[in-house]
């Protein structure tokens, strides 16, 4: 979250959400929005909601009448798993960040997916 109350995508958090979902024990159904010490639960919940709406994770969303939001993440979708697999590579992630910075573009989900695919294709051609 930015200081002015607007939300921006925090890709460190997104990658950690992906990691937490992938590494949760089979007996654990969900990853809670309180499982991330570096971020408050509302910020995590908002990111989980965005990832759910983007079709990258399956999440349970609980929106209260007083505008509070609670979320818990269940599983990665196939598209989410594919993106997560690409972003696990520090080389791919470094390329994504460097290219976006050089071209002055925001790291939206679509930009990250596109650049991660290009980075992986370049690595595989070598």
Tab-separated table of N, CA and C in Angstrom:
chain	number	residue	atom	x	y	z
A	1	UNK	N	0.847	-1.168	0.000
A	1	UNK	CA	0.000	0.000	0.000
A	1	UNK	C	0.895	1.234	0.000
A	2	UNK	N	0.447	2.222	-0.709
A	2	UNK	CA	1.150	3.497	-0.680
A	2	UNK	C	0.622	4.311	0.487
A	3	UNK	N	1.365	5.323	0.868
A	3	UNK	CA	0.978	6.161	1.989
A	3	UNK	C	-0.321	6.907	1.774
A	4	UNK	N	-0.720	7.135	0.521
A	4	UNK	CA	-1.941	7.893	0.251
A	4	UNK	C	-3.189	7.005	0.239
A	5	UNK	N	-3.045	5.754	0.651
A	5	UNK	CA	-4.189	4.854	0.727
A	5	UNK	C	-4.440	4.066	-0.548
A	6	UNK	N	-3.786	4.424	-1.653
A	6	UNK	CA	-3.944	3.664	-2.890
A	6	UNK	C	-3.074	2.422	-2.835
A	7	UNK	N	-3.562	1.377	-3.443
A	7	UNK	CA	-2.804	0.138	-3.445
A	7	UNK	C	-1.952	0.039	-4.694
A	8	UNK	N	-0.745	-0.423	-4.518
A	8	UNK	CA	0.115	-0.762	-5.642
A	8	UNK	C	0.489	-2.225	-5.490
A	9	UNK	N	0.752	-2.875	-6.603
A	9	UNK	CA	1.160	-4.282	-6.533
A	9	UNK	C	2.536	-4.388	-5.909
A	10	UNK	N	2.654	-5.236	-4.927
A	10	UNK	CA	3.928	-5.515	-4.274
A	10	UNK	C	4.351	-6.910	-4.735
A	11	UNK	N	5.284	-6.941	-5.671
A	11	UNK	CA	5.669	-8.218	-6.272
A	11	UNK	C	6.442	-9.106	-5.317
A	12	UNK	N	7.082	-8.524	-4.322
A	12	UNK	CA	7.726	-9.359	-3.303
A	12	UNK	C	6.645	-10.129	-2.557
A	13	UNK	N	5.570	-9.447	-2.185
A	13	UNK	CA	4.458	-10.099	-1.502
A	13	UNK	C	3.800	-11.133	-2.407
A	14	UNK	N	3.569	-10.794	-3.657
A	14	UNK	CA	2.934	-11.739	-4.583
A	14	UNK	C	3.763	-13.009	-4.705
A	15	UNK	N	5.065	-12.850	-4.851
A	15	UNK	CA	5.932	-14.030	-4.943
A	15	UNK	C	5.886	-14.843	-3.653
A	16	UNK	N	5.784	-14.167	-2.508
A	16	UNK	CA	5.696	-14.886	-1.235
A	16	UNK	C	4.352	-15.596	-1.084
A	17	UNK	N	3.286	-14.989	-1.580
A	17	UNK	CA	1.985	-15.669	-1.565
A	17	UNK	C	2.069	-16.936	-2.411
A	18	UNK	N	2.626	-16.818	-3.610
A	18	UNK	CA	2.805	-18.001	-4.463
A	18	UNK	C	3.620	-19.075	-3.738
A	19	UNK	N	4.744	-18.673	-3.127
A	19	UNK	CA	5.604	-19.628	-2.407
A	19	UNK	C	4.844	-20.311	-1.274
A	20	UNK	N	4.086	-19.517	-0.502
A	20	UNK	CA	3.347	-20.063	0.641
A	20	UNK	C	2.295	-21.068	0.192
A	21	UNK	N	1.602	-20.768	-0.891
A	21	UNK	CA	0.591	-21.698	-1.408
A	21	UNK	C	1.262	-22.976	-1.878
A	22	UNK	N	2.351	-22.830	-2.624
A	22	UNK	CA	3.019	-24.011	-3.164
A	22	UNK	C	3.611	-24.894	-2.067
A	23	UNK	N	4.090	-24.287	-0.996
A	23	UNK	CA	4.786	-25.064	0.028
A	23	UNK	C	3.904	-25.479	1.207
A	24	UNK	N	2.625	-25.098	1.186
A	24	UNK	CA	1.773	-25.476	2.320
A	24	UNK	C	1.581	-26.994	2.337
A	25	UNK	N	1.511	-27.550	3.541
A	25	UNK	CA	1.302	-29.002	3.646
A	25	UNK	C	-0.020	-29.418	2.993
A	26	UNK	N	-0.072	-30.621	2.514
A	26	UNK	CA	-1.280	-31.140	1.860
A	26	UNK	C	-2.460	-31.083	2.815
A	27	UNK	N	-2.205	-31.252	4.088
A	27	UNK	CA	-3.287	-31.252	5.082
A	27	UNK	C	-3.786	-29.842	5.410
A	28	UNK	N	-3.070	-28.826	4.959
A	28	UNK	CA	-3.474	-27.437	5.206
A	28	UNK	C	-4.268	-26.937	4.009
A	29	UNK	N	-5.508	-26.551	4.249
A	29	UNK	CA	-6.391	-26.167	3.145
A	29	UNK	C	-6.089	-24.766	2.597
A	30	UNK	N	-5.735	-23.832	3.481
A	30	UNK	CA	-5.559	-22.439	3.069
A	30	UNK	C	-4.324	-21.815	3.696
A	31	UNK	N	-3.863	-20.727	3.060
A	31	UNK	CA	-2.840	-19.856	3.630
A	31	UNK	C	-3.569	-18.591	4.072
A	32	UNK	N	-3.423	-18.244	5.333
A	32	UNK	CA	-4.134	-17.104	5.911
A	32	UNK	C	-3.490	-15.780	5.510
A	33	UNK	N	-4.296	-14.729	5.518
A	33	UNK	CA	-3.778	-13.388	5.249
A	33	UNK	C	-2.897	-12.878	6.391
A	34	UNK	N	-2.873	-13.591	7.499
A	34	UNK	CA	-2.020	-13.201	8.632
A	34	UNK	C	-0.701	-13.969	8.655
A	35	UNK	N	-0.433	-14.759	7.633
A	35	UNK	CA	0.761	-15.610	7.605
A	35	UNK	C	2.018	-14.888	7.128
A	36	UNK	N	1.926	-13.603	6.854
A	36	UNK	CA	3.044	-12.863	6.267
A	36	UNK	C	3.432	-11.722	7.207
A	37	UNK	N	4.481	-11.943	7.974
A	37	UNK	CA	4.864	-11.014	9.049
A	37	UNK	C	5.205	-9.607	8.553
A	38	UNK	N	5.704	-9.502	7.346
A	38	UNK	CA	6.148	-8.202	6.836
A	38	UNK	C	4.999	-7.292	6.388
A	39	UNK	N	3.806	-7.861	6.210
A	39	UNK	CA	2.667	-7.092	5.702
A	39	UNK	C	1.466	-7.249	6.618
A	40	UNK	N	0.628	-6.208	6.647
A	40	UNK	CA	-0.605	-6.301	7.422
A	40	UNK	C	-1.616	-7.163	6.667
A	41	UNK	N	-2.573	-7.709	7.411
A	41	UNK	CA	-3.547	-8.651	6.836
A	41	UNK	C	-4.372	-8.026	5.718
A	42	UNK	N	-4.724	-6.741	5.824
A	42	UNK	CA	-5.529	-6.099	4.783
A	42	UNK	C	-4.757	-6.013	3.464
A	43	UNK	N	-3.483	-5.661	3.528
A	43	UNK	CA	-2.661	-5.595	2.312
A	43	UNK	C	-2.558	-6.977	1.671
A	44	UNK	N	-2.341	-7.993	2.485
A	44	UNK	CA	-2.255	-9.366	1.965
A	44	UNK	C	-3.596	-9.768	1.354
A	45	UNK	N	-4.680	-9.468	2.042
A	45	UNK	CA	-6.013	-9.819	1.534
A	45	UNK	C	-6.295	-9.147	0.194
A	46	UNK	N	-5.917	-7.877	0.066
A	46	UNK	CA	-6.141	-7.178	-1.198
A	46	UNK	C	-5.329	-7.810	-2.323
A	47	UNK	N	-4.110	-8.213	-2.037
A	47	UNK	CA	-3.299	-8.887	-3.052
A	47	UNK	C	-3.898	-10.247	-3.411
A	48	UNK	N	-4.365	-10.982	-2.410
A	48	UNK	CA	-5.001	-12.278	-2.686
A	48	UNK	C	-6.248	-12.087	-3.540
A	49	UNK	N	-7.021	-11.036	-3.261
A	49	UNK	CA	-8.216	-10.766	-4.065
A	49	UNK	C	-7.841	-10.472	-5.518
A	50	UNK	N	-6.817	-9.645	-5.723
A	50	UNK	CA	-6.364	-9.345	-7.086
A	50	UNK	C	-5.884	-10.600	-7.805
A	51	UNK	N	-5.117	-11.420	-7.110
A	51	UNK	CA	-4.615	-12.653	-7.722
A	51	UNK	C	-5.751	-13.616	-8.042
A	52	UNK	N	-6.756	-13.658	-7.169
A	52	UNK	CA	-7.927	-14.491	-7.417
A	52	UNK	C	-8.690	-13.975	-8.631
A	53	UNK	N	-8.934	-12.667	-8.688
A	53	UNK	CA	-9.668	-12.078	-9.811
A	53	UNK	C	-8.893	-12.209	-11.122
A	54	UNK	N	-7.562	-12.247	-11.044
A	54	UNK	CA	-6.732	-12.410	-12.245
A	54	UNK	C	-6.645	-13.877	-12.677
A	55	UNK	N	-7.221	-14.775	-11.891
A	55	UNK	CA	-7.203	-16.193	-12.242
A	55	UNK	C	-5.885	-16.884	-11.929
A	56	UNK	N	-5.091	-16.318	-11.029
A	56	UNK	CA	-3.787	-16.903	-10.696
A	56	UNK	C	-3.831	-17.784	-9.452
A	57	UNK	N	-4.769	-17.492	-8.541
A	57	UNK	CA	-4.963	-18.330	-7.361
A	57	UNK	C	-6.454	-18.532	-7.138
A	58	UNK	N	-6.771	-19.530	-6.333
A	58	UNK	CA	-8.128	-19.719	-5.854
A	58	UNK	C	-8.135	-19.280	-4.398
A	59	UNK	N	-8.936	-18.275	-4.084
A	59	UNK	CA	-8.971	-17.733	-2.730
A	59	UNK	C	-10.405	-17.657	-2.229
A	60	UNK	N	-10.537	-17.692	-0.924
A	60	UNK	CA	-11.819	-17.435	-0.261
A	60	UNK	C	-11.770	-15.988	0.203
A	61	UNK	N	-12.751	-15.210	-0.215
A	61	UNK	CA	-12.793	-13.783	0.108
A	61	UNK	C	-13.993	-13.505	0.996
A	62	UNK	N	-13.751	-12.749	2.055
A	62	UNK	CA	-14.798	-12.389	3.004
A	62	UNK	C	-14.822	-10.875	3.106
A	63	UNK	N	-15.761	-10.254	2.396
A	63	UNK	CA	-15.865	-8.797	2.411
A	63	UNK	C	-16.992	-8.412	3.366
A	64	UNK	N	-16.645	-7.576	4.320
A	64	UNK	CA	-17.588	-7.167	5.353
A	64	UNK	C	-18.298	-5.866	4.950
A	65	UNK	N	-19.494	-5.619	5.485
A	65	UNK	CA	-20.225	-4.383	5.173
A	65	UNK	C	-19.447	-3.111	5.542
A	66	UNK	N	-18.562	-3.189	6.535
A	66	UNK	CA	-17.791	-2.008	6.933
A	66	UNK	C	-16.521	-1.850	6.091
A	67	UNK	N	-16.515	-2.482	4.911
A	67	UNK	CA	-15.430	-2.367	3.929
A	67	UNK	C	-14.146	-3.075	4.331
A	68	UNK	N	-14.202	-3.932	5.328
A	68	UNK	CA	-13.011	-4.718	5.637
A	68	UNK	C	-13.000	-5.958	4.756
A	69	UNK	N	-11.830	-6.476	4.559
A	69	UNK	CA	-11.652	-7.637	3.693
A	69	UNK	C	-10.756	-8.629	4.396
A	70	UNK	N	-11.148	-9.881	4.358
A	70	UNK	CA	-10.312	-10.981	4.837
A	70	UNK	C	-10.220	-11.964	3.680
A	71	UNK	N	-9.062	-12.560	3.530
A	71	UNK	CA	-8.894	-13.533	2.460
A	71	UNK	C	-7.979	-14.646	2.925
A	72	UNK	N	-8.157	-15.796	2.307
A	72	UNK	CA	-7.222	-16.894	2.497
A	72	UNK	C	-7.072	-17.599	1.163
A	73	UNK	N	-5.849	-17.955	0.862
A	73	UNK	CA	-5.527	-18.534	-0.439
A	73	UNK	C	-5.491	-20.048	-0.342
A	74	UNK	N	-6.115	-20.693	-1.324
A	74	UNK	CA	-6.161	-22.148	-1.334
A	74	UNK	C	-5.129	-22.771	-2.242
A	75	UNK	N	-5.268	-22.544	-3.523
A	75	UNK	CA	-4.407	-23.195	-4.516
A	75	UNK	C	-3.993	-22.216	-5.600
A	76	UNK	N	-2.902	-22.558	-6.268
A	76	UNK	CA	-2.528	-21.870	-7.500
A	76	UNK	C	-3.363	-22.459	-8.623
A	77	UNK	N	-3.804	-21.638	-9.551
A	77	UNK	CA	-4.421	-22.157	-10.765
A	77	UNK	C	-3.289	-22.606	-11.691
A	78	UNK	N	-3.609	-23.223	-12.801
A	78	UNK	CA	-2.558	-23.622	-13.740
A	78	UNK	C	-1.803	-22.397	-14.238
A	79	UNK	N	-2.525	-21.328	-14.543
A	79	UNK	CA	-1.873	-20.096	-14.992
A	79	UNK	C	-0.988	-19.511	-13.884
A	80	UNK	N	-1.476	-19.581	-12.649
A	80	UNK	CA	-0.689	-19.097	-11.517
A	80	UNK	C	0.556	-19.934	-11.290
A	81	UNK	N	0.400	-21.239	-11.409
A	81	UNK	CA	1.551	-22.133	-11.241
A	81	UNK	C	2.597	-21.856	-12.321
A	82	UNK	N	2.146	-21.655	-13.555
A	82	UNK	CA	3.062	-21.374	-14.662
A	82	UNK	C	3.822	-20.072	-14.425
A	83	UNK	N	3.116	-19.025	-14.002
A	83	UNK	CA	3.786	-17.762	-13.716
A	83	UNK	C	4.750	-17.912	-12.547
A	84	UNK	N	4.313	-18.589	-11.507
A	84	UNK	CA	5.173	-18.796	-10.334
A	84	UNK	C	6.451	-19.550	-10.713
A	85	UNK	N	6.312	-20.566	-11.543
A	85	UNK	CA	7.484	-21.336	-11.968
A	85	UNK	C	8.485	-20.445	-12.693
A	86	UNK	N	7.995	-19.539	-13.507
A	86	UNK	CA	8.886	-18.615	-14.220
A	86	UNK	C	9.550	-17.640	-13.252
A	87	UNK	N	8.778	-17.120	-12.294
A	87	UNK	CA	9.291	-16.088	-11.398
A	87	UNK	C	10.198	-16.626	-10.305
A	88	UNK	N	10.244	-17.939	-10.133
A	88	UNK	CA	11.150	-18.531	-9.138
A	88	UNK	C	12.602	-18.307	-9.516
A	89	UNK	N	12.862	-18.228	-10.798
A	89	UNK	CA	14.228	-18.022	-11.275
A	89	UNK	C	14.640	-16.582	-11.032
A	90	UNK	N	15.726	-16.388	-10.279
A	90	UNK	CA	16.212	-15.028	-10.044
A	90	UNK	C	16.623	-14.363	-11.350
A	91	UNK	N	17.103	-15.149	-12.315
A	91	UNK	CA	17.477	-14.589	-13.611
A	91	UNK	C	16.279	-14.039	-14.362
A	92	UNK	N	15.189	-14.772	-14.346
A	92	UNK	CA	13.966	-14.315	-15.004
A	92	UNK	C	13.427	-13.087	-14.278
A	93	UNK	N	13.358	-13.151	-12.955
A	93	UNK	CA	12.830	-12.023	-12.191
A	93	UNK	C	13.700	-10.782	-12.381
A	94	UNK	N	15.005	-10.961	-12.398
A	94	UNK	CA	15.907	-9.835	-12.633
A	94	UNK	C	15.679	-9.203	-13.994
A	95	UNK	N	15.491	-10.040	-15.023
A	95	UNK	CA	15.215	-9.547	-16.375
A	95	UNK	C	13.904	-8.756	-16.396
A	96	UNK	N	12.873	-9.291	-15.734
A	96	UNK	CA	11.572	-8.615	-15.699
A	96	UNK	C	11.723	-7.227	-15.094
A	97	UNK	N	12.366	-7.147	-13.947
A	97	UNK	CA	12.520	-5.855	-13.248
A	97	UNK	C	13.374	-4.882	-14.056
A	98	UNK	N	14.490	-5.373	-14.587
A	98	UNK	CA	15.404	-4.519	-15.342
A	98	UNK	C	14.731	-3.986	-16.609
A	99	UNK	N	14.056	-4.843	-17.340
A	99	UNK	CA	13.419	-4.440	-18.589
A	99	UNK	C	12.288	-3.450	-18.332
A	100	UNK	N	11.482	-3.703	-17.320
A	100	UNK	CA	10.385	-2.780	-16.993
A	100	UNK	C	10.935	-1.414	-16.599
A	101	UNK	N	12.007	-1.415	-15.812
A	101	UNK	CA	12.621	-0.143	-15.385
A	101	UNK	C	13.191	0.606	-16.590
A	102	UNK	N	13.907	-0.102	-17.474
A	102	UNK	CA	14.508	0.528	-18.654
A	102	UNK	C	13.458	1.097	-19.590
A	103	UNK	N	12.314	0.456	-19.664
A	103	UNK	CA	11.255	0.898	-20.579
A	103	UNK	C	10.201	1.748	-19.885
A	104	UNK	N	10.427	2.037	-18.614
A	104	UNK	CA	9.528	2.888	-17.818
A	104	UNK	C	8.086	2.395	-17.838
A	105	UNK	N	7.903	1.102	-17.588
A	105	UNK	CA	6.552	0.545	-17.508
A	105	UNK	C	6.318	-0.009	-16.108
A	106	UNK	N	5.072	0.080	-15.677
A	106	UNK	CA	4.678	-0.463	-14.380
A	106	UNK	C	4.664	-1.982	-14.448
A	107	UNK	N	4.903	-2.606	-13.318
A	107	UNK	CA	4.896	-4.068	-13.253
A	107	UNK	C	3.475	-4.578	-13.005
A	108	UNK	N	2.624	-4.430	-14.002
A	108	UNK	CA	1.277	-5.004	-13.913
A	108	UNK	C	1.398	-6.516	-14.087
A	109	UNK	N	0.334	-7.209	-13.797
A	109	UNK	CA	0.353	-8.669	-13.953
A	109	UNK	C	0.622	-9.034	-15.404
A	110	UNK	N	-0.015	-8.358	-16.343
A	110	UNK	CA	0.187	-8.679	-17.757
A	110	UNK	C	1.615	-8.387	-18.212
A	111	UNK	N	2.192	-7.276	-17.762
A	111	UNK	CA	3.579	-6.947	-18.118
A	111	UNK	C	4.518	-8.001	-17.558
A	112	UNK	N	4.323	-8.391	-16.310
A	112	UNK	CA	5.194	-9.401	-15.693
A	112	UNK	C	5.076	-10.736	-16.432
A	113	UNK	N	3.854	-11.141	-16.760
A	113	UNK	CA	3.682	-12.405	-17.496
A	113	UNK	C	4.387	-12.350	-18.844
A	114	UNK	N	4.240	-11.255	-19.552
A	114	UNK	CA	4.860	-11.114	-20.872
A	114	UNK	C	6.388	-11.117	-20.780
A	115	UNK	N	6.930	-10.302	-19.874
A	115	UNK	CA	8.389	-10.225	-19.758
A	115	UNK	C	8.990	-11.528	-19.232
A	116	UNK	N	8.291	-12.194	-18.319
A	116	UNK	CA	8.789	-13.473	-17.799
A	116	UNK	C	8.846	-14.516	-18.906
A	117	UNK	N	7.851	-14.523	-19.773
A	117	UNK	CA	7.840	-15.459	-20.897
A	117	UNK	C	8.998	-15.168	-21.845
A	118	UNK	N	9.211	-13.880	-22.157
A	118	UNK	CA	10.329	-13.501	-23.037
A	118	UNK	C	11.664	-13.871	-22.417
A	119	UNK	N	11.817	-13.655	-21.122
A	119	UNK	CA	13.069	-13.986	-20.451
A	119	UNK	C	13.321	-15.487	-20.499
A	120	UNK	N	12.305	-16.263	-20.236
A	120	UNK	CA	12.452	-17.711	-20.259
A	120	UNK	C	12.779	-18.214	-21.659
A	121	UNK	N	12.123	-17.650	-22.670
A	121	UNK	CA	12.420	-18.036	-24.057
A	121	UNK	C	13.880	-17.731	-24.401
A	122	UNK	N	14.374	-16.583	-23.962
A	122	UNK	CA	15.778	-16.215	-24.231
A	122	UNK	C	16.735	-17.171	-23.530
A	123	UNK	N	16.409	-17.551	-22.305
A	123	UNK	CA	17.254	-18.483	-21.562
A	123	UNK	C	17.266	-19.839	-22.248
A	124	UNK	N	16.129	-20.295	-22.721
A	124	UNK	CA	16.037	-21.609	-23.365
A	124	UNK	C	16.718	-21.640	-24.732
A	125	UNK	N	16.843	-20.492	-25.393
A	125	UNK	CA	17.530	-20.431	-26.696
A	125	UNK	C	19.044	-20.531	-26.556
A	126	UNK	N	19.560	-20.243	-25.384
A	126	UNK	CA	21.023	-20.243	-25.188
A	126	UNK	C	21.588	-21.628	-25.220
